[in-house]
Amino acid sequence: RNCCYPYWIQTKESQLMPKTSLPRQLRKVADKDLLAKLEAGLERVEEELIAAVAHTDPIAKVTTRHLIDAGGKRIRPTLVLLCAQLGDASTDEVIKSAVVVELTHIGTLYHDDVMDNAPKRRGVDSAHEIWGNNVAILTGDLLFARASQLVSKLGQKALTLQADTFERLCLGQLNETVGPAEGQDVIEHYLSVLSDKTGSLISASAELGVLFSGADQNLREPVRKYGEAIGVAFQLIDDVIDIHSDGKTSGKTPGTDLRAGVPTLPVLYLRQDAQHDPASAKLVEIIDGGLEDDASLNDVLEQMRKHPATERAFQEAKRWADQAIAALDDLPAGPVREALTNFADAVIERQN
C-alpha cells in the first residue's frame, strides 16, 4: 500500500475499452430504435471518458483509469442520454455532459472507498488498497478537476448545476459522517443523506439531458424530481438487498453492511421498534455486540428477513419509486417516458 515511485513506471496503462453496457434495468426497452440510440450514445461516452482522463503524467494516467476500466452500471450517463431523447440526443454537448456526471460519480467512489475502508469496488481492488489513501484521494480530486474542465466549456447553466450538485454530494457525505443532530429524526436524516449523496447527481444527469438536447426546458423540473426520487429508491433497495441477498443472484455478500455497522434503513426501523418491542431490543443488542462470527451474522440475517422492519424498508423504497413515476406525468407520452417508468419498476425489482 505504501508504493514507491518505480512501481508506477512498471504499471502498464490499460489499452482496453471498459467492459460496459446499458444498465440491466434499461436493456428491456421495448422501442428498439430507442435502445439502439442509447447503446450508440453510450459507446461515444466510453470513448470520451477515456479521452477525458488521458494524462502524460505516468501516475495519473494509471490511477484515473483504474475504476473506469473496471466498468460499472453507467446509470448516470445513460439517464443523460435517455432524457436527451426528448430532444436531439446526438449533440456533442449531450455526450460531454454524460461524461461529466460519470467522472464526478467515479471521483466520489475513490473518496468513499477510503472513508469506508472498502477493499473492493466493481470487482477489483479499491484504489487505496493498491496505492494507499493519499493517492486514492488525490485521484478522486483529479477526476473532479477533469469534470470541472469539461463542464466549464458547456456554459453557465451547466456549470451552476454541477457546482450545486457537487456541494450537495459533499454535504451528504459530511452529514452521513457526523450523523444526525441531537433531537433530529434519524430516518429523516438518513433519507436526506441519500437525497444529497445519490439523488442529487442522478437528478442532475436527467436535467443535463434535457438542457443540451434542445428539448422543452419546462421538462427539466419533472426529470429532476424523477432523478432525485429514483436515486433514493435505488439506495434503499440496496439496504434491503444487504438483508435478503443469497450471495449468488446478487453477487453481494449478505450482511456486509449489517456486519460493518452501517445504519441502513431496516436497522434504523428495527431500532425504532426496539423502544417498545423486547424481541427487537434483543436483536439490536446482538447486532451492537458485533457480528464477526459467521454463525451470529447468519442468525441475525434470518431474523431480519422475517422482521417487519425489513418489509417497511422495502415499502419505503417502493414509495420513492412511485414518487419518481408520478413526476413523469408532465412528460409527453412515448418511448422515453415508458423507459423511465420501466426503469423505476426495475429498480424496485432488482436483486443486485
GROMACS .gro file of N, CA, C and O in nm, residues 133-182:
model
  200
  133ASN      N    1  -0.409   0.552   0.070
  133ASN     CA    2  -0.515   0.651   0.084
  133ASN      C    3  -0.487   0.782   0.013
  133ASN      O    4  -0.574   0.839  -0.053
  134ASN      N    5  -0.365   0.832   0.028
  134ASN     CA    6  -0.333   0.963  -0.028
  134ASN      C    7  -0.349   0.966  -0.180
  134ASN      O    8  -0.407   1.060  -0.237
  135VAL      N    9  -0.299   0.863  -0.245
  135VAL     CA   10  -0.308   0.856  -0.391
  135VAL      C   11  -0.454   0.841  -0.433
  135VAL      O   12  -0.499   0.904  -0.530
  136ALA      N   13  -0.531   0.761  -0.362
  136ALA     CA   14  -0.671   0.742  -0.396
  136ALA      C   15  -0.749   0.873  -0.383
  136ALA      O   16  -0.829   0.908  -0.471
  137ILE      N   17  -0.725   0.947  -0.276
  137ILE     CA   18  -0.794   1.075  -0.256
  137ILE      C   19  -0.756   1.174  -0.366
  137ILE      O   20  -0.842   1.241  -0.425
  138LEU      N   21  -0.628   1.182  -0.396
  138LEU     CA   22  -0.583   1.276  -0.498
  138LEU      C   23  -0.633   1.238  -0.637
  138LEU      O   24  -0.661   1.324  -0.720
  139THR      N   25  -0.647   1.108  -0.661
  139THR     CA   26  -0.702   1.064  -0.789
  139THR      C   27  -0.847   1.107  -0.802
  139THR      O   28  -0.891   1.152  -0.909
  140GLY      N   29  -0.923   1.092  -0.693
  140GLY     CA   30  -1.060   1.141  -0.695
  140GLY      C   31  -1.064   1.290  -0.724
  140GLY      O   32  -1.147   1.337  -0.803
  141ASP      N   33  -0.973   1.366  -0.664
  141ASP     CA   34  -0.966   1.510  -0.689
  141ASP      C   35  -0.934   1.539  -0.836
  141ASP      O   36  -0.989   1.633  -0.894
  142LEU      N   37  -0.846   1.461  -0.894
  142LEU     CA   38  -0.813   1.478  -1.035
  142LEU      C   39  -0.934   1.457  -1.124
  142LEU      O   40  -0.957   1.530  -1.221
  143LEU      N   41  -1.014   1.358  -1.091
  143LEU     CA   42  -1.135   1.332  -1.170
  143LEU      C   43  -1.235   1.446  -1.156
  143LEU      O   44  -1.299   1.485  -1.254
  144PHE      N   45  -1.247   1.501  -1.036
  144PHE     CA   46  -1.333   1.618  -1.018
  144PHE      C   47  -1.282   1.735  -1.101
  144PHE      O   48  -1.360   1.810  -1.160
  145ALA      N   49  -1.150   1.750  -1.105
  145ALA     CA   50  -1.090   1.860  -1.182
  145ALA      C   51  -1.121   1.845  -1.331
  145ALA      O   52  -1.157   1.943  -1.399
  146ARG      N   53  -1.108   1.721  -1.382
  146ARG     CA   54  -1.137   1.698  -1.524
  146ARG      C   55  -1.285   1.722  -1.554
  146ARG      O   56  -1.320   1.777  -1.658
  147ALA      N   57  -1.371   1.681  -1.463
  147ALA     CA   58  -1.514   1.707  -1.481
  147ALA      C   59  -1.541   1.857  -1.485
  147ALA      O   60  -1.621   1.905  -1.567
  148SER      N   61  -1.472   1.931  -1.400
  148SER     CA   62  -1.488   2.077  -1.397
  148SER      C   63  -1.439   2.141  -1.525
  148SER      O   64  -1.500   2.236  -1.577
  149GLN      N   65  -1.328   2.092  -1.578
  149GLN     CA   66  -1.277   2.144  -1.704
  149GLN      C   67  -1.378   2.125  -1.817
  149GLN      O   68  -1.402   2.215  -1.898
  150LEU      N   69  -1.436   2.006  -1.821
  150LEU     CA   70  -1.533   1.976  -1.927
  150LEU      C   71  -1.660   2.060  -1.912
  150LEU      O   72  -1.709   2.117  -2.010
  151VAL      N   73  -1.712   2.068  -1.791
  151VAL     CA   74  -1.839   2.137  -1.772
  151VAL      C   75  -1.823   2.287  -1.792
  151VAL      O   76  -1.919   2.356  -1.831
  152SER      N   77  -1.703   2.340  -1.770
  152SER     CA   78  -1.681   2.484  -1.789
  152SER      C   79  -1.699   2.524  -1.935
  152SER      O   80  -1.726   2.640  -1.966
  153LYS      N   81  -1.684   2.426  -2.025
  153LYS     CA   82  -1.700   2.453  -2.169
  153LYS      C   83  -1.844   2.439  -2.215
  153LYS      O   84  -1.875   2.464  -2.331
  154LEU      N   85  -1.932   2.398  -2.123
  154LEU     CA   86  -2.072   2.377  -2.159
  154LEU      C   87  -2.161   2.496  -2.125
  154LEU      O   88  -2.281   2.492  -2.150
  155GLY      N   89  -2.103   2.598  -2.064
  155GLY     CA   90  -2.182   2.718  -2.037
  155GLY      C   91  -2.222   2.733  -1.892
  155GLY      O   92  -2.205   2.642  -1.809
  156GLN      N   93  -2.279   2.850  -1.862
  156GLN     CA   94  -2.309   2.887  -1.724
  156GLN      C   95  -2.413   2.798  -1.659
  156GLN      O   96  -2.401   2.762  -1.541
  157LYS      N   97  -2.516   2.759  -1.732
  157LYS     CA   98  -2.622   2.676  -1.672
  157LYS      C   99  -2.567   2.542  -1.625
  157LYS      O  100  -2.597   2.497  -1.515
  158ALA      N  101  -2.487   2.480  -1.710
  158ALA     CA  102  -2.428   2.351  -1.672
  158ALA      C  103  -2.330   2.367  -1.557
  158ALA      O  104  -2.325   2.283  -1.466
  159LEU      N  105  -2.252   2.475  -1.561
  159LEU     CA  106  -2.153   2.500  -1.457
  159LEU      C  107  -2.221   2.520  -1.321
  159LEU      O  108  -2.177   2.465  -1.218
  160THR      N  109  -2.330   2.596  -1.321
  160THR     CA  110  -2.405   2.620  -1.197
  160THR      C  111  -2.466   2.490  -1.144
  160THR      O  112  -2.460   2.461  -1.024
  161LEU      N  113  -2.524   2.412  -1.234
  161LEU     CA  114  -2.584   2.285  -1.194
  161LEU      C  115  -2.480   2.191  -1.136
  161LEU      O  116  -2.503   2.126  -1.032
  162GLN      N  117  -2.363   2.183  -1.199
  162GLN     CA  118  -2.256   2.097  -1.150
  162GLN      C  119  -2.207   2.143  -1.013
  162GLN      O  120  -2.184   2.062  -0.923
  163ALA      N  121  -2.190   2.274  -0.997
  163ALA     CA  122  -2.141   2.327  -0.870
  163ALA      C  123  -2.240   2.300  -0.757
  163ALA      O  124  -2.202   2.259  -0.646
  164ASP      N  125  -2.369   2.324  -0.784
  164ASP     CA  126  -2.472   2.299  -0.683
  164ASP      C  127  -2.478   2.150  -0.646
  164ASP      O  128  -2.494   2.114  -0.529
  165THR      N  129  -2.464   2.065  -0.748
  165THR     CA  130  -2.468   1.921  -0.725
  165THR      C  131  -2.348   1.875  -0.643
  165THR      O  132  -2.361   1.795  -0.550
  166PHE      N  133  -2.231   1.927  -0.676
  166PHE     CA  134  -2.111   1.889  -0.605
  166PHE      C  135  -2.118   1.931  -0.458
  166PHE      O  136  -2.075   1.857  -0.369
  167GLU      N  137  -2.177   2.047  -0.434
  167GLU     CA  138  -2.195   2.091  -0.295
  167GLU      C  139  -2.285   1.993  -0.220
  167GLU      O  140  -2.255   1.954  -0.106
  168ARG      N  141  -2.392   1.948  -0.284
  168ARG     CA  142  -2.482   1.853  -0.218
  168ARG      C  143  -2.413   1.719  -0.194
  168ARG      O  144  -2.435   1.655  -0.091
  169LEU      N  145  -2.332   1.674  -0.288
  169LEU     CA  146  -2.257   1.549  -0.269
  169LEU      C  147  -2.170   1.558  -0.144
  169LEU      O  148  -2.165   1.464  -0.064
  170CYS      N  149  -2.102   1.670  -0.130
  170CYS     CA  150  -2.014   1.688  -0.014
  170CYS      C  151  -2.093   1.699   0.116
  170CYS      O  152  -2.056   1.641   0.219
  171LEU      N  153  -2.203   1.774   0.112
  171LEU     CA  154  -2.286   1.789   0.232
  171LEU      C  155  -2.347   1.655   0.274
  171LEU      O  156  -2.357   1.625   0.393
  172GLY      N  157  -2.388   1.575   0.175
  172GLY     CA  158  -2.443   1.445   0.206
  172GLY      C  159  -2.343   1.356   0.276
  172GLY      O  160  -2.374   1.290   0.376
  173GLN      N  161  -2.219   1.356   0.225
  173GLN     CA  162  -2.115   1.275   0.288
  173GLN      C  163  -2.080   1.329   0.426
  173GLN      O  164  -2.058   1.252   0.521
  174LEU      N  165  -2.076   1.461   0.440
  174LEU     CA  166  -2.046   1.522   0.569
  174LEU      C  167  -2.152   1.485   0.672
  174LEU      O  168  -2.120   1.446   0.785
  175ASN      N  169  -2.278   1.497   0.635
  175ASN     CA  170  -2.385   1.466   0.729
  175ASN      C  171  -2.392   1.318   0.761
  175ASN      O  172  -2.427   1.280   0.874
  176GLU      N  173  -2.358   1.233   0.666
  176GLU     CA  174  -2.352   1.091   0.695
  176GLU      C  175  -2.240   1.061   0.795
  176GLU      O  176  -2.257   0.981   0.887
  177THR      N  177  -2.127   1.129   0.777
  177THR     CA  178  -2.013   1.107   0.865
  177THR      C  179  -2.040   1.156   1.007
  177THR      O  180  -2.009   1.086   1.105
  178VAL      N  181  -2.101   1.272   1.020
  178VAL     CA  182  -2.125   1.332   1.152
  178VAL      C  183  -2.245   1.268   1.221
  178VAL      O  184  -2.247   1.249   1.343
  179GLY      N  185  -2.346   1.230   1.142
  179GLY     CA  186  -2.466   1.171   1.198
  179GLY      C  187  -2.572   1.275   1.231
  179GLY      O  188  -2.547   1.396   1.221
  180PRO      N  189  -2.689   1.232   1.271
  180PRO     CA  190  -2.798   1.326   1.299
  180PRO      C  191  -2.769   1.412   1.421
  180PRO      O  192  -2.699   1.369   1.514
  181ALA      N  193  -2.821   1.533   1.418
  181ALA     CA  194  -2.806   1.623   1.531
  181ALA      C  195  -2.894   1.575   1.645
  181ALA      O  196  -2.987   1.496   1.626
  182GLU      N  197  -2.864   1.621   1.766
  182GLU     CA  198  -2.942   1.582   1.883
  182GLU      C  199  -3.087   1.623   1.863
  182GLU      O  200  -3.118   1.738   1.830
   0.00000   0.00000   0.00000
